Short mmCIF file of C-alpha atoms in Angstrom, two decimals:
data_model
loop_
_atom_site.label_atom_id
_atom_site.label_comp_id
_atom_site.label_asym_id
_atom_site.label_seq_id
_atom_site.Cartn_x
_atom_site.Cartn_y
_atom_site.Cartn_z
CA MET A 1 56.06 -67.40 11.52
CA ASP A 2 55.50 -64.93 8.68
CA GLN A 3 51.98 -66.23 8.02
CA LYS A 4 50.94 -65.66 11.58
CA VAL A 5 52.21 -62.09 11.42
CA LEU A 6 50.35 -61.41 8.17
CA SER A 7 47.02 -62.83 9.39
CA ALA A 8 46.92 -60.77 12.61
CA PRO A 9 45.70 -57.52 10.99
CA SER A 10 42.69 -59.30 9.41
CA VAL A 11 41.65 -60.68 12.80
CA CYS A 12 41.90 -57.21 14.31
CA ALA A 13 39.81 -55.73 11.50
CA GLU A 14 37.06 -58.29 12.10
CA ASP A 15 36.99 -57.40 15.80
CA VAL A 16 36.67 -53.72 14.91
CA ARG A 17 33.76 -54.43 12.55
CA VAL A 18 31.92 -56.45 15.25
CA GLU A 19 32.50 -53.77 17.83
CA PHE A 20 31.30 -51.10 15.38
CA GLN A 21 28.10 -53.02 14.65
CA GLN A 22 27.44 -53.45 18.36
CA ARG A 23 27.99 -49.76 18.97
CA ARG A 24 25.66 -48.96 16.08
CA GLN A 25 22.94 -51.21 17.48
CA HIS A 26 23.33 -49.63 20.91
CA MET A 27 23.11 -46.16 19.35
CA GLU A 28 19.95 -47.08 17.42
CA MET A 29 18.37 -48.48 20.57
CA PHE A 30 19.33 -45.32 22.46
CA LEU A 31 17.84 -43.11 19.77
CA GLN A 32 14.63 -45.15 19.71
CA SER A 33 14.37 -44.93 23.49
CA GLY A 34 15.18 -41.23 23.38
CA GLY A 35 12.55 -40.74 20.69
CA ALA A 36 9.96 -42.41 22.88
CA GLN A 37 10.96 -40.22 25.80
CA LEU A 38 10.85 -37.15 23.55
CA ARG A 39 7.36 -38.05 22.32
CA ARG A 40 6.21 -38.32 25.93
CA VAL A 41 7.62 -34.87 26.64
CA LEU A 42 6.12 -33.28 23.52
CA HIS A 43 2.67 -34.85 23.88
CA ALA A 44 0.20 -34.64 26.74
CA PRO A 45 -0.33 -37.95 28.57
CA ASP A 46 -3.22 -40.23 27.66
CA VAL A 47 -4.30 -40.51 31.29
CA SER A 48 -3.53 -38.77 34.56
CA VAL A 49 -3.96 -41.04 37.58
CA ILE A 50 -4.86 -39.11 40.72
CA ILE A 51 -3.98 -40.74 44.05
CA PRO A 52 -4.75 -38.95 47.34
CA THR A 53 -2.46 -39.93 50.22
CA PHE A 54 -2.30 -39.49 53.95
CA ASN A 55 0.27 -41.56 55.84
CA GLU A 56 0.72 -44.15 53.07
CA ARG A 57 4.54 -44.38 53.07
CA ASP A 58 4.55 -48.18 53.22
CA ASN A 59 2.23 -48.55 50.21
CA VAL A 60 3.29 -45.98 47.61
CA GLY A 61 6.47 -47.73 46.47
CA MET A 62 4.69 -50.98 45.68
CA LEU A 63 1.83 -49.07 44.04
CA VAL A 64 4.21 -47.19 41.72
CA ARG A 65 5.82 -50.47 40.62
CA HIS A 66 2.38 -51.87 39.85
CA LEU A 67 1.37 -48.78 37.87
CA ILE A 68 4.53 -48.72 35.75
CA ALA A 69 3.87 -52.32 34.72
CA THR A 70 0.11 -51.88 34.24
CA LEU A 71 0.25 -48.66 32.22
CA ARG A 72 2.87 -49.90 29.77
CA GLY A 73 1.70 -48.91 26.29
CA LEU A 74 -0.02 -45.74 27.52
CA ASN A 75 1.46 -42.27 27.80
CA TRP A 76 0.70 -41.53 31.45
CA GLU A 77 1.36 -39.45 34.53
CA VAL A 78 0.57 -40.19 38.17
CA ILE A 79 -0.24 -37.31 40.52
CA PHE A 80 -0.09 -38.06 44.22
CA VAL A 81 -1.85 -35.44 46.35
CA ASP A 82 -0.64 -35.64 49.94
CA ASP A 83 -2.37 -34.00 52.92
CA ASP A 84 0.83 -33.25 54.82
CA SER A 85 1.47 -36.81 56.00
CA ALA A 86 3.47 -37.23 59.20
CA ASP A 87 5.13 -40.49 58.06
CA ARG A 88 7.38 -39.06 55.30
CA THR A 89 5.08 -40.11 52.45
CA VAL A 90 6.04 -36.96 50.53
CA GLU A 91 9.77 -37.63 50.89
CA VAL A 92 9.33 -41.18 49.59
CA LEU A 93 7.35 -39.93 46.59
CA ARG A 94 9.95 -37.29 45.77
CA ASP A 95 12.69 -39.91 45.86
CA ILE A 96 10.66 -42.01 43.42
CA GLY A 97 10.05 -38.96 41.22
CA ARG A 98 13.77 -38.34 40.79
CA ASP A 99 14.07 -41.62 38.88
CA GLU A 100 10.59 -41.57 37.29
CA PRO A 101 9.59 -38.04 36.18
CA ARG A 102 6.06 -39.18 35.33
CA ILE A 103 5.42 -39.39 39.08
CA ARG A 104 4.44 -36.05 40.63
CA CYS A 105 3.46 -35.10 44.17
CA ILE A 106 1.33 -32.17 45.31
CA HIS A 107 2.07 -31.46 48.98
CA ARG A 108 -0.93 -29.78 50.59
CA VAL A 109 -0.28 -27.87 53.83
CA GLY A 110 -3.06 -26.30 55.88
CA ARG A 111 -5.89 -28.05 54.07
CA ARG A 112 -7.10 -31.61 54.30
CA GLY A 113 -9.77 -33.90 52.88
CA LEU A 114 -9.86 -36.71 50.35
CA ALA A 115 -12.45 -35.05 48.12
CA GLY A 116 -10.51 -31.79 48.00
CA ALA A 117 -7.29 -33.67 47.24
CA CYS A 118 -8.93 -35.54 44.35
CA ILE A 119 -10.41 -32.34 42.89
CA GLU A 120 -7.10 -30.50 43.16
CA GLY A 121 -5.30 -33.38 41.49
CA MET A 122 -7.80 -33.64 38.63
CA LEU A 123 -7.67 -29.90 37.97
CA SER A 124 -3.85 -30.03 37.80
CA ALA A 125 -3.83 -32.97 35.36
CA GLN A 126 -2.41 -32.72 31.83
CA ALA A 127 -4.40 -35.57 30.30
CA ASP A 128 -7.95 -35.33 28.96
CA ILE A 129 -8.78 -38.51 30.88
CA VAL A 130 -8.35 -38.60 34.64
CA ALA A 131 -8.56 -41.67 36.86
CA VAL A 132 -8.88 -41.68 40.64
CA MET A 133 -7.79 -44.51 42.93
CA ASP A 134 -6.60 -45.05 46.51
CA ALA A 135 -3.02 -45.61 47.59
CA ASP A 136 -3.78 -48.50 49.96
CA LEU A 137 -3.55 -51.24 47.28
CA GLN A 138 -7.23 -52.17 47.75
CA HIS A 139 -8.11 -51.03 44.23
CA ASP A 140 -7.14 -53.37 41.40
CA HIS A 141 -4.58 -51.38 39.37
CA ARG A 142 -4.90 -53.86 36.48
CA LEU A 143 -8.30 -52.34 35.70
CA LEU A 144 -6.87 -48.92 34.77
CA PRO A 145 -6.32 -49.60 31.02
CA ASP A 146 -9.92 -50.84 30.77
CA LEU A 147 -11.21 -47.72 32.54
CA VAL A 148 -9.28 -45.55 30.08
CA ALA A 149 -10.59 -47.58 27.12
CA ALA A 150 -14.19 -47.16 28.35
CA ILE A 151 -13.81 -43.36 28.36
CA ARG A 152 -12.24 -43.42 24.89
CA GLN A 153 -15.29 -45.34 23.70
CA GLY A 154 -17.49 -42.35 24.53
CA ASN A 155 -18.53 -42.90 28.13
CA ASP A 156 -18.51 -39.99 30.56
CA PHE A 157 -17.62 -42.20 33.51
CA ALA A 158 -15.98 -45.58 33.89
CA ILE A 159 -16.63 -46.85 37.41
CA ALA A 160 -14.94 -49.81 39.06
CA THR A 161 -17.86 -51.26 41.00
CA ARG A 162 -17.74 -53.42 44.12
CA TYR A 163 -21.39 -54.40 43.67
CA SER A 164 -21.75 -55.89 40.21
CA SER A 165 -23.72 -58.70 41.88
CA PRO A 166 -25.87 -58.43 45.04
CA TYR A 167 -23.63 -60.72 47.07
CA GLN A 168 -20.21 -59.84 45.73
CA GLU A 169 -17.64 -60.24 48.48
CA THR A 170 -15.42 -57.41 49.67
CA ALA A 171 -12.54 -57.11 52.08
CA LEU A 172 -14.61 -55.01 54.47
CA SER A 173 -15.66 -56.25 57.87
CA PRO A 174 -19.33 -57.28 58.16
CA PHE A 175 -20.15 -54.03 59.99
CA ARG A 176 -18.35 -51.76 57.51
CA SER A 177 -19.80 -53.74 54.61
CA ALA A 178 -23.31 -53.18 55.98
CA VAL A 179 -22.67 -49.47 56.50
CA SER A 180 -21.21 -49.19 53.00
CA ARG A 181 -24.21 -50.89 51.41
CA ILE A 182 -26.65 -48.68 53.32
CA GLY A 183 -24.73 -45.59 52.24
CA THR A 184 -24.71 -46.84 48.65
CA PHE A 185 -28.47 -47.42 48.72
CA VAL A 186 -29.10 -43.90 50.04
CA ALA A 187 -26.71 -42.39 47.51
CA GLN A 188 -28.36 -44.23 44.61
CA HIS A 189 -31.71 -42.70 45.53
CA THR A 190 -30.25 -39.21 45.97
CA ILE A 191 -28.67 -38.79 42.52
CA GLN A 192 -30.22 -39.09 39.07
CA ALA A 193 -27.33 -40.95 37.42
CA ARG A 194 -27.72 -44.74 37.49
CA THR A 195 -24.85 -46.84 38.85
CA THR A 196 -24.46 -49.73 41.27
CA ASP A 197 -21.59 -48.03 43.11
CA PRO A 198 -21.96 -44.21 43.29
CA MET A 199 -19.59 -44.16 46.27
CA SER A 200 -16.73 -45.94 44.51
CA GLY A 201 -13.31 -44.41 45.03
CA PHE A 202 -11.97 -46.00 41.84
CA PHE A 203 -13.14 -44.46 38.57
CA ALA A 204 -12.17 -42.54 35.43
CA THR A 205 -13.79 -39.58 33.74
CA ARG A 206 -13.04 -36.64 31.45
CA ARG A 207 -11.11 -33.74 32.92
CA ASP A 208 -13.25 -31.13 31.16
CA LEU A 209 -16.35 -32.58 32.78
CA VAL A 210 -14.84 -32.09 36.24
CA GLU A 211 -13.60 -28.60 35.36
CA ALA A 212 -17.11 -27.56 34.31
CA MET A 213 -18.60 -28.41 37.71
CA ALA A 214 -15.56 -27.75 39.95
CA SER A 215 -17.12 -24.67 41.58
CA ARG A 216 -20.09 -26.78 42.75
CA LEU A 217 -18.07 -29.61 44.26
CA SER A 218 -17.40 -29.96 47.97
CA ASN A 219 -13.82 -30.12 49.26
CA HIS A 220 -14.95 -32.04 52.34
CA GLY A 221 -15.77 -35.71 52.60
CA PHE A 222 -14.48 -38.97 51.16
CA LYS A 223 -16.96 -39.63 48.34
CA VAL A 224 -15.96 -37.36 45.49
CA LEU A 225 -17.62 -39.56 42.83
CA PHE A 226 -21.00 -39.20 44.53
CA ASP A 227 -20.58 -35.42 44.54
CA ILE A 228 -19.60 -35.37 40.86
CA LEU A 229 -22.49 -37.64 39.83
CA SER A 230 -24.98 -35.55 41.80
CA ASN A 231 -23.98 -32.58 39.63
CA ALA A 232 -23.85 -34.53 36.37
CA GLY A 233 -27.53 -35.19 35.64
CA PRO A 234 -29.39 -38.31 34.50
CA ASP A 235 -28.12 -38.50 30.91
CA VAL A 236 -24.45 -39.21 31.60
CA ARG A 237 -23.02 -42.33 30.02
CA ILE A 238 -21.58 -44.72 32.58
CA ALA A 239 -19.61 -47.91 32.04
CA GLU A 240 -19.17 -50.25 35.00
CA LEU A 241 -16.28 -52.65 35.46
CA PRO A 242 -16.51 -55.16 38.33
CA TYR A 243 -13.58 -55.83 40.64
CA ARG A 244 -12.85 -57.44 43.98
CA PHE A 245 -12.07 -54.99 46.80
CA ALA A 246 -8.74 -56.18 48.26
CA THR A 247 -7.45 -56.21 51.83
CA ARG A 248 -5.33 -53.26 52.93
CA SER A 249 -1.71 -54.40 53.13
CA ALA A 250 -0.27 -51.61 55.30
CA GLY A 251 -1.36 -48.51 57.18
CA HIS A 252 -4.73 -47.78 58.72
CA SER A 253 -8.17 -47.10 57.30
CA LYS A 254 -9.28 -43.45 57.32
CA MET A 255 -12.94 -44.37 57.84
CA ASP A 256 -14.23 -42.98 61.14
CA ARG A 257 -17.11 -40.98 62.65
CA ARG A 258 -15.87 -37.84 60.90
CA VAL A 259 -16.18 -39.50 57.50
CA ALA A 260 -19.75 -40.58 58.25
CA LEU A 261 -20.65 -37.03 59.27
CA GLN A 262 -19.07 -35.62 56.12
CA PHE A 263 -21.08 -38.03 53.98
CA LEU A 264 -24.25 -37.07 55.86
CA GLU A 265 -23.42 -33.43 55.25
CA LEU A 266 -23.07 -34.05 51.54
CA LEU A 267 -26.35 -35.97 51.43
CA VAL A 268 -28.23 -33.17 53.22
CA ALA A 269 -26.73 -30.52 50.94
CA LYS A 270 -27.58 -32.45 47.76
CA ALA A 271 -31.07 -33.47 48.91
CA THR A 272 -31.97 -29.84 49.70
CA ARG A 273 -30.02 -28.39 46.75
CA GLY A 274 -27.75 -26.52 49.15
CA ALA A 275 -30.59 -24.84 51.07
CA ILE A 276 -29.71 -26.68 54.30
CA SER A 277 -26.22 -27.54 55.45
CA LEU A 278 -25.25 -30.17 58.00
CA ARG A 279 -23.75 -27.36 60.06
CA LEU A 280 -27.21 -25.81 60.38
CA VAL A 281 -28.70 -29.20 61.24
CA CYS A 282 -26.05 -29.72 63.94
CA LEU A 283 -26.70 -26.27 65.37
CA VAL A 284 -30.44 -26.97 65.60
CA ILE A 285 -29.96 -30.42 67.15
CA LEU A 286 -27.37 -29.25 69.66
CA GLY A 287 -29.44 -26.18 70.44
CA ALA A 288 -32.49 -28.30 71.20
CA ALA A 289 -30.39 -30.71 73.28
CA GLY A 290 -28.85 -27.80 75.19
CA LEU A 291 -32.25 -26.32 75.90
CA THR A 292 -33.48 -29.66 77.22
CA LEU A 293 -30.39 -30.00 79.39
CA HIS A 294 -30.83 -26.45 80.72
CA MET A 295 -34.42 -27.05 81.77
CA ALA A 296 -33.56 -30.38 83.39
CA LEU A 297 -30.71 -28.79 85.39
CA LEU A 298 -32.89 -25.84 86.38
CA ALA A 299 -35.58 -28.17 87.69
CA ALA A 300 -33.02 -30.28 89.56
CA VAL A 301 -31.35 -27.32 91.27
CA LEU A 302 -34.70 -25.73 92.18
CA ALA A 303 -35.71 -29.04 93.72
CA THR A 304 -32.89 -28.63 96.24
CA GLY A 305 -34.50 -25.42 97.52
CA ALA A 306 -32.00 -23.06 95.84
CA GLU A 307 -33.05 -19.56 94.77
CA PHE A 308 -34.19 -19.18 91.19
CA ALA A 309 -31.36 -16.83 90.14
CA TRP A 310 -28.73 -19.28 91.41
CA ALA A 311 -30.45 -22.23 89.75
CA GLN A 312 -30.72 -20.39 86.42
CA ALA A 313 -27.08 -19.29 86.55
CA SER A 314 -25.86 -22.82 87.36
CA ALA A 315 -27.87 -24.37 84.53
CA THR A 316 -26.66 -21.69 82.11
CA VAL A 317 -22.95 -22.22 82.85
CA VAL A 318 -23.13 -26.01 82.51
CA THR A 319 -25.16 -25.79 79.29
CA MET A 320 -22.68 -23.31 77.79
CA ILE A 321 -19.76 -25.68 78.39
CA VAL A 322 -21.67 -28.68 76.99
CA ASN A 323 -22.78 -26.74 73.89
CA PHE A 324 -19.24 -25.51 73.26
CA SER A 325 -17.92 -29.08 73.41
CA GLY A 326 -20.68 -30.41 71.14
CA ASN A 327 -20.17 -27.71 68.54
CA ASN A 328 -16.42 -28.26 68.61
CA LEU A 329 -16.87 -31.99 67.99
CA MET A 330 -19.68 -31.85 65.42
CA THR A 331 -20.77 -28.47 64.05
CA TYR A 332 -17.27 -27.09 63.47
CA ARG A 333 -15.39 -30.39 63.32
CA ASP A 334 -13.41 -29.19 60.27
CA GLN A 335 -11.90 -26.50 62.51
CA ARG A 336 -11.83 -28.57 65.67
CA LEU A 337 -9.81 -27.14 68.53
CA ARG A 338 -7.41 -29.37 70.46
CA GLY A 339 -4.98 -29.03 73.35
CA ARG A 340 -4.12 -25.45 74.23
CA GLY A 341 -6.30 -24.21 71.39
CA LEU A 342 -9.28 -25.91 73.00
CA LEU A 343 -8.63 -24.22 76.37
CA ARG A 344 -8.09 -20.87 74.68
CA GLY A 345 -11.28 -21.27 72.64
CA LEU A 346 -13.30 -22.21 75.71
CA SER A 347 -11.93 -19.18 77.58
CA ILE A 348 -12.87 -16.80 74.75
CA TYR A 349 -16.28 -18.45 74.36
CA SER A 350 -16.95 -18.16 78.11
CA ALA A 351 -15.84 -14.53 78.20
CA VAL A 352 -18.05 -13.60 75.24
CA GLY A 353 -20.91 -15.77 76.49
CA SER A 354 -20.84 -14.23 79.96
CA LEU A 355 -22.70 -11.17 78.67
CA GLY A 356 -25.44 -13.36 77.23
CA ALA A 357 -25.51 -15.37 80.45
CA ALA A 358 -25.92 -12.20 82.53
CA VAL A 359 -28.81 -11.05 80.33
CA ASN A 360 -30.29 -14.56 80.51
CA VAL A 361 -30.29 -14.67 84.30
CA GLY A 362 -31.55 -11.09 84.54
CA ILE A 363 -34.51 -11.64 82.24
CA ALA A 364 -35.39 -15.00 83.73
CA THR A 365 -35.21 -13.70 87.31
CA ALA A 366 -37.34 -10.67 86.46
CA LEU A 367 -40.00 -12.85 84.83
CA PHE A 368 -39.97 -15.27 87.76
CA ALA A 369 -40.35 -12.35 90.19
CA ALA A 370 -43.31 -11.16 88.12
CA ALA A 371 -45.07 -14.45 88.93
CA SER A 372 -44.22 -16.26 85.71
CA PRO A 373 -43.94 -20.07 86.02
CA TRP A 374 -40.36 -21.19 86.67
CA TRP A 375 -40.22 -23.13 83.44
CA ALA A 376 -41.45 -20.17 81.33
CA ALA A 377 -38.95 -17.82 82.94
CA GLY A 378 -36.11 -20.31 82.57
CA LEU A 379 -37.02 -21.01 78.94
CA ALA A 380 -37.08 -17.32 78.03
CA GLY A 381 -33.70 -16.69 79.61
CA ALA A 382 -32.13 -19.76 77.99
CA PHE A 383 -33.43 -18.74 74.57
CA VAL A 384 -31.84 -15.27 74.87
CA SER A 385 -28.41 -16.59 75.89
CA GLY A 386 -28.58 -19.40 73.34
CA LEU A 387 -29.28 -16.94 70.53
CA TRP A 388 -26.44 -14.70 71.71
CA ASN A 389 -23.95 -17.53 71.98
CA ASN A 390 -24.87 -18.88 68.53
CA VAL A 391 -24.41 -15.49 66.85
CA MET A 392 -21.10 -14.85 68.61
CA THR A 393 -19.81 -18.39 67.91
CA GLN A 394 -20.41 -18.02 64.18
CA ALA A 395 -18.74 -14.58 64.25
CA LEU A 396 -15.68 -16.04 65.98
CA VAL A 397 -15.52 -18.96 63.53
CA ARG A 398 -15.76 -16.66 60.51
CA SER A 399 -13.00 -14.52 62.00
CA ARG A 400 -10.81 -17.64 62.41
CA GLU A 401 -11.53 -18.66 58.79
CA ARG A 402 -10.32 -15.27 57.52
CA THR A 403 -7.06 -15.66 59.41
#
């Protein structure tokens, strides 16, 4: 009985020593972890990954999990740039950021466009190396460390290319694949830098390189790499890393007619060194189409036996409405009016254009009365009102931009 009593303290002492060693190990592990966290706070990240988003709520959680696993071993930050998504993408990203402070979100309100989002994200980055990728899980996140390594090796750009071989498969439909390849071919022959995929949305570069040319980059469009390369010159060093373009797992593609027009705008601007904009091209095309429509309507109404003044007025009103609609859809698509705004814009346009229309009909009728051919009189009147409407439209648009 006495022996058992005497041996109890030694057993308790052993338990205390084990517990102390465990606590010491836990403390050392905590300090090591804290030291790593402290180093991340005190040092700029190795790479800033820029991810533009628009209605990608169902993809961002999975993407963040992939990035945390892929970027292990690098000091990193991820900057999501959201164009005011309606599906709570921003709220999801903020919830993620509460647990993972290396995840940031820039919420853009009142401005939209993938290129502008990418530029804004790159200019806000802390790292010297910036990488750009999509949020739709179609870009292979496992390639990011290799893209970073390629920049560290002295390259100006590291591009994940979909076209390392002529027949490399992608997840695009046959039609979109054909359109993409045509666009790539045109882009390759527009810029001086040599790459198989100048329209890739998955690449890495140096932040200072982007900062140096930021004032020359367009905020519109979807192909920011093409814009950057067109300003970079022929001597840039480019590394290409092949990958397989994956199938979108959730959400909807943002590729539409507007994207094609934005790319065309960028091509025109770069090919003419900024001398001609797509807006000017649209104005000329729509102006010519409107003039053709006006003359056709004038001839048709005159064929019914109507008086010239009535025929000219009818053709002018219809052409005004058609030109307004065309300019709203194409020329000024970045400020497109919808719903009540469309009705209000048409009302203002009609009110302002009525003066030009009155002058148009007056001049045309006077010329016709002076024995001018109907087509010459109609053409002169249409030219006057068209010029007036164009000047006033641009004045109204500039006024809207200032507000």
